[in-house]
């Protein structure tokens, strides 16, 4: 009985490993492309953000997010043909970054997946969505809150940062986060 159980679980293991391998051998090219674009976006933005904070502090660094985040997204959209952006259930730039219905659903699931213990760093979701303008491939990748984010998105934000944020974003909802939470997501789509 014990032996049978052992053999059973071994072959299940082998099956899982085989499946995982097969999945890795045939990655969806759209997912791979979207991930590359996100890597580029994140690397550029976080590099500029870290440099700005170290150089001039968080108040000055707000401008990096204000100017550079939308500019980098626009450049990448123009270069790749994908629509590229960032979104959140609690957006700071409410006008530009608020989620649509599909994004809201995915973001809520990301929060549930985080509560269930999944690593936010690798959390993503892809779907072919039929819209008014035909079929689109849509992809979202969760953005975790890390230490560096707390200066502007955390629970205790310095008064001068609060003042600058209030001035630039009167409807700001993107405060009160802790390390490890889902801050938002990169959101990409392209027509199929
Ligand atoms: C110096 C202040 C500052 C820091 C530090 C900062 N952000 Fe932001 N963040 C902003 C501002 C300002 C915006 C609004 C940008 C815009 O207008 O599109 C923003 C917007 C965002 C958005 C887009 C959705 C929204 O709320 O409008 C995400 C996602 C985000 N930040 C994640 C992060 C993460 C993750 C970190 C840490 C790696 C981080 N931010 C660090 C200031 C900051």
Short mmCIF file of C-alpha atoms and ligand atoms in Angstrom, two decimals:
data_model
loop_
_atom_site.label_atom_id
_atom_site.label_comp_id
_atom_site.label_asym_id
_atom_site.label_seq_id
_atom_site.Cartn_x
_atom_site.Cartn_y
_atom_site.Cartn_z
CA UNK A 1 0.00 0.00 0.00
CA UNK A 2 2.76 2.37 1.02
CA UNK A 3 4.77 1.41 -2.01
CA UNK A 4 1.88 1.99 -4.32
CA UNK A 5 1.31 5.40 -2.81
CA UNK A 6 4.97 6.18 -3.28
CA UNK A 7 4.95 5.08 -6.91
CA UNK A 8 1.75 7.02 -7.46
CA UNK A 9 3.20 10.23 -6.14
CA UNK A 10 6.47 9.73 -7.99
CA UNK A 11 4.72 9.43 -11.33
CA UNK A 12 2.60 12.45 -10.49
CA UNK A 13 5.80 14.32 -9.81
CA UNK A 14 7.27 13.19 -13.13
CA UNK A 15 4.09 14.21 -14.89
CA UNK A 16 4.19 17.64 -13.32
CA UNK A 17 7.83 18.07 -14.23
CA UNK A 18 7.10 16.96 -17.81
CA UNK A 19 4.20 19.34 -18.12
CA UNK A 20 6.22 22.19 -16.71
CA UNK A 21 8.97 21.45 -19.21
CA UNK A 22 6.52 21.34 -22.11
CA UNK A 23 5.03 24.64 -21.01
CA UNK A 24 8.47 26.19 -20.88
CA UNK A 25 9.39 24.87 -24.31
CA UNK A 26 6.41 26.49 -25.97
CA UNK A 27 5.95 29.90 -24.32
CA UNK A 28 3.20 32.07 -25.72
CA UNK A 29 5.08 34.57 -27.93
CA UNK A 30 2.72 37.38 -26.88
CA UNK A 31 3.45 36.76 -23.20
CA UNK A 32 7.19 36.72 -23.88
CA UNK A 33 6.94 39.98 -25.84
CA UNK A 34 4.83 41.67 -23.13
CA UNK A 35 7.27 40.57 -20.43
CA UNK A 36 10.21 42.03 -22.37
CA UNK A 37 8.44 45.39 -22.71
CA UNK A 38 7.61 45.41 -18.98
CA UNK A 39 11.20 44.60 -18.09
CA UNK A 40 12.33 47.58 -20.15
CA UNK A 41 9.70 49.86 -18.57
CA UNK A 42 10.53 48.78 -15.00
CA UNK A 43 14.29 48.99 -15.48
CA UNK A 44 14.16 52.49 -16.94
CA UNK A 45 11.69 53.87 -14.42
CA UNK A 46 13.16 52.33 -11.29
CA UNK A 47 16.67 53.33 -12.34
CA UNK A 48 15.63 56.94 -12.82
CA UNK A 49 13.57 56.92 -9.62
CA UNK A 50 16.39 55.54 -7.46
CA UNK A 51 18.89 58.03 -8.92
CA UNK A 52 16.51 60.95 -8.33
CA UNK A 53 15.72 59.96 -4.74
CA UNK A 54 19.39 59.51 -3.90
CA UNK A 55 20.28 62.80 -5.58
CA UNK A 56 17.54 65.18 -4.50
CA UNK A 57 15.13 63.34 -2.20
CA UNK A 58 11.55 62.17 -2.71
CA UNK A 59 9.94 65.58 -3.33
CA UNK A 60 12.09 66.14 -6.43
CA UNK A 61 11.69 62.50 -7.41
CA UNK A 62 7.92 62.97 -7.70
CA UNK A 63 8.68 64.66 -11.00
CA UNK A 64 10.30 61.47 -12.30
CA UNK A 65 7.03 59.64 -11.75
CA UNK A 66 5.01 62.59 -12.98
CA UNK A 67 6.98 63.19 -16.21
CA UNK A 68 8.93 60.07 -16.94
CA UNK A 69 6.45 57.26 -16.18
CA UNK A 70 3.92 58.38 -18.83
CA UNK A 71 6.74 59.32 -21.26
CA UNK A 72 8.43 55.93 -21.01
CA UNK A 73 5.05 54.22 -21.45
CA UNK A 74 4.33 56.33 -24.52
CA UNK A 75 7.77 55.65 -26.07
CA UNK A 76 7.38 51.92 -25.55
CA UNK A 77 3.88 51.99 -27.04
CA UNK A 78 5.18 53.82 -30.12
CA UNK A 79 8.14 51.45 -30.51
CA UNK A 80 6.26 48.19 -30.05
CA UNK A 81 2.67 48.65 -31.20
CA UNK A 82 1.41 47.54 -27.80
CA UNK A 83 -0.66 49.80 -25.58
CA UNK A 84 1.49 50.13 -22.46
CA UNK A 85 0.52 51.59 -19.11
CA UNK A 86 0.26 51.20 -15.36
CA UNK A 87 -2.88 50.88 -13.30
CA UNK A 88 -4.03 50.33 -9.71
CA UNK A 89 -7.18 49.80 -7.65
CA UNK A 90 -6.03 52.87 -5.68
CA UNK A 91 -4.58 55.14 -8.36
CA UNK A 92 -2.59 58.29 -7.77
CA UNK A 93 -3.09 59.61 -11.30
CA UNK A 94 -6.82 58.91 -11.23
CA UNK A 95 -7.47 60.46 -14.66
CA UNK A 96 -4.88 58.39 -16.58
CA UNK A 97 -4.30 55.25 -14.53
CA UNK A 98 -7.69 54.12 -13.26
CA UNK A 99 -8.51 50.54 -14.28
CA UNK A 100 -11.25 49.54 -16.71
CA UNK A 101 -13.62 46.66 -15.81
CA UNK A 102 -11.27 43.91 -17.00
CA UNK A 103 -8.28 45.44 -15.21
CA UNK A 104 -10.33 45.87 -12.01
CA UNK A 105 -11.21 42.17 -12.08
CA UNK A 106 -7.57 41.13 -12.61
CA UNK A 107 -6.29 43.49 -9.89
CA UNK A 108 -8.82 42.13 -7.40
CA UNK A 109 -7.67 38.61 -8.23
CA UNK A 110 -4.04 39.69 -7.75
CA UNK A 111 -4.93 40.87 -4.21
CA UNK A 112 -6.62 37.53 -3.53
CA UNK A 113 -3.64 35.62 -4.92
CA UNK A 114 -1.30 37.67 -2.68
CA UNK A 115 -3.52 36.94 0.36
CA UNK A 116 -3.27 33.23 -0.56
CA UNK A 117 0.52 33.46 -0.34
CA UNK A 118 1.57 33.79 -4.00
CA UNK A 119 4.76 35.76 -4.72
CA UNK A 120 3.75 39.17 -6.14
CA UNK A 121 7.04 39.44 -8.07
CA UNK A 122 6.04 36.74 -10.55
CA UNK A 123 2.26 37.28 -10.53
CA UNK A 124 0.74 37.83 -13.98
CA UNK A 125 -2.39 37.20 -16.00
CA UNK A 126 -3.07 36.94 -19.74
CA UNK A 127 -6.33 36.65 -21.68
CA UNK A 128 -7.72 37.19 -25.16
CA UNK A 129 -10.53 39.69 -24.68
CA UNK A 130 -13.28 40.42 -27.20
CA UNK A 131 -14.03 44.14 -27.18
CA UNK A 132 -15.84 46.72 -29.31
CA UNK A 133 -12.78 47.00 -31.58
CA UNK A 134 -12.30 43.23 -31.98
CA UNK A 135 -10.05 40.73 -30.24
CA UNK A 136 -7.16 41.97 -28.13
CA UNK A 137 -4.43 40.10 -26.30
CA UNK A 138 -4.30 41.58 -22.79
CA UNK A 139 -1.57 41.03 -20.23
CA UNK A 140 -1.06 42.32 -16.72
CA UNK A 141 1.89 41.90 -14.39
CA UNK A 142 1.61 42.78 -10.71
CA UNK A 143 3.89 45.45 -9.25
CA UNK A 144 4.95 44.71 -5.67
CA UNK A 145 5.42 47.46 -3.08
CA UNK A 146 9.05 47.56 -1.99
CA UNK A 147 10.88 49.64 0.62
CA UNK A 148 11.76 52.44 -1.84
CA UNK A 149 8.06 52.97 -2.69
CA UNK A 150 7.04 53.79 0.89
CA UNK A 151 8.39 57.35 0.77
CA UNK A 152 5.51 58.20 -1.57
CA UNK A 153 3.02 55.31 -1.22
CA UNK A 154 3.51 54.19 2.41
CA UNK A 155 1.64 54.72 5.66
CA UNK A 156 3.92 57.43 7.02
CA UNK A 157 4.79 59.91 4.29
CA UNK A 158 6.94 62.94 5.18
CA UNK A 159 4.94 66.21 5.44
CA UNK A 160 6.80 67.89 2.57
CA UNK A 161 6.09 64.89 0.32
CA UNK A 162 2.41 64.92 1.34
CA UNK A 163 2.27 68.60 0.46
CA UNK A 164 3.80 68.06 -2.99
CA UNK A 165 1.53 65.06 -3.68
CA UNK A 166 -1.59 66.94 -2.57
CA UNK A 167 -0.69 69.77 -4.91
CA UNK A 168 -0.07 67.58 -7.96
CA UNK A 169 -2.69 64.88 -7.30
CA UNK A 170 -5.72 66.20 -5.38
CA UNK A 171 -7.56 62.87 -5.86
CA UNK A 172 -4.59 60.68 -4.86
CA UNK A 173 -5.65 57.29 -3.47
CA UNK A 174 -2.24 55.61 -3.63
CA UNK A 175 -1.15 55.89 0.00
CA UNK A 176 -1.11 53.54 2.98
CA UNK A 177 0.71 50.61 1.35
CA UNK A 178 3.04 48.15 3.14
CA UNK A 179 6.01 46.22 1.72
CA UNK A 180 4.90 43.12 -0.21
CA UNK A 181 1.42 44.35 -1.13
CA UNK A 182 0.30 44.67 -4.74
CA UNK A 183 0.78 48.39 -5.53
CA UNK A 184 -0.70 48.02 -8.98
CA UNK A 185 0.18 46.44 -12.30
CA UNK A 186 1.69 46.99 -15.69
CA UNK A 187 -1.10 46.62 -18.21
CA UNK A 188 -0.46 45.86 -21.87
CA UNK A 189 -2.64 45.02 -24.81
CA UNK A 190 -2.49 44.64 -28.57
CA UNK A 191 -4.96 43.83 -31.32
CA UNK A 192 -4.94 40.25 -32.57
C1 LIG B 1 9.06 59.99 -5.32
C2 LIG B 1 7.74 59.53 -5.10
C3 LIG B 1 7.37 58.14 -5.58
C4 LIG B 1 8.02 56.96 -5.30
C5 LIG B 1 9.26 56.76 -4.44
C6 LIG B 1 7.27 55.94 -5.96
N1 LIG B 1 6.20 56.45 -6.62
FE1 LIG B 1 4.77 55.44 -7.61
N2 LIG B 1 3.92 57.15 -8.21
C7 LIG B 1 4.36 58.40 -7.85
C8 LIG B 1 3.63 59.40 -8.63
C9 LIG B 1 3.84 60.89 -8.55
C10 LIG B 1 2.74 58.67 -9.47
C11 LIG B 1 1.78 59.22 -10.51
C12 LIG B 1 2.45 59.12 -11.88
C13 LIG B 1 1.57 59.57 -13.01
O1 LIG B 1 1.13 60.73 -12.98
O2 LIG B 1 1.35 58.78 -13.93
C14 LIG B 1 2.95 57.27 -9.17
C15 LIG B 1 2.26 56.26 -9.79
C16 LIG B 1 2.49 54.94 -9.60
C17 LIG B 1 1.77 53.86 -10.27
C18 LIG B 1 0.69 54.02 -11.36
C19 LIG B 1 -0.69 53.89 -10.81
C20 LIG B 1 -1.13 55.11 -10.05
O3 LIG B 1 -1.24 55.00 -8.82
O4 LIG B 1 -1.37 56.19 -10.68
C21 LIG B 1 2.29 52.70 -9.81
C22 LIG B 1 1.87 51.30 -10.19
C23 LIG B 1 3.36 53.04 -8.88
N3 LIG B 1 3.44 54.40 -8.76
C24 LIG B 1 4.15 52.12 -8.24
C25 LIG B 1 5.27 52.46 -7.50
C26 LIG B 1 6.20 51.49 -6.96
C27 LIG B 1 6.06 49.99 -7.09
C28 LIG B 1 7.19 52.18 -6.34
C29 LIG B 1 8.44 51.62 -5.70
C30 LIG B 1 9.29 50.80 -6.55
C31 LIG B 1 6.87 53.59 -6.46
N4 LIG B 1 5.70 53.72 -7.18
C32 LIG B 1 7.62 54.60 -5.92
C33 LIG B 1 5.33 58.70 -6.92
C34 LIG B 1 6.23 57.80 -6.42
#
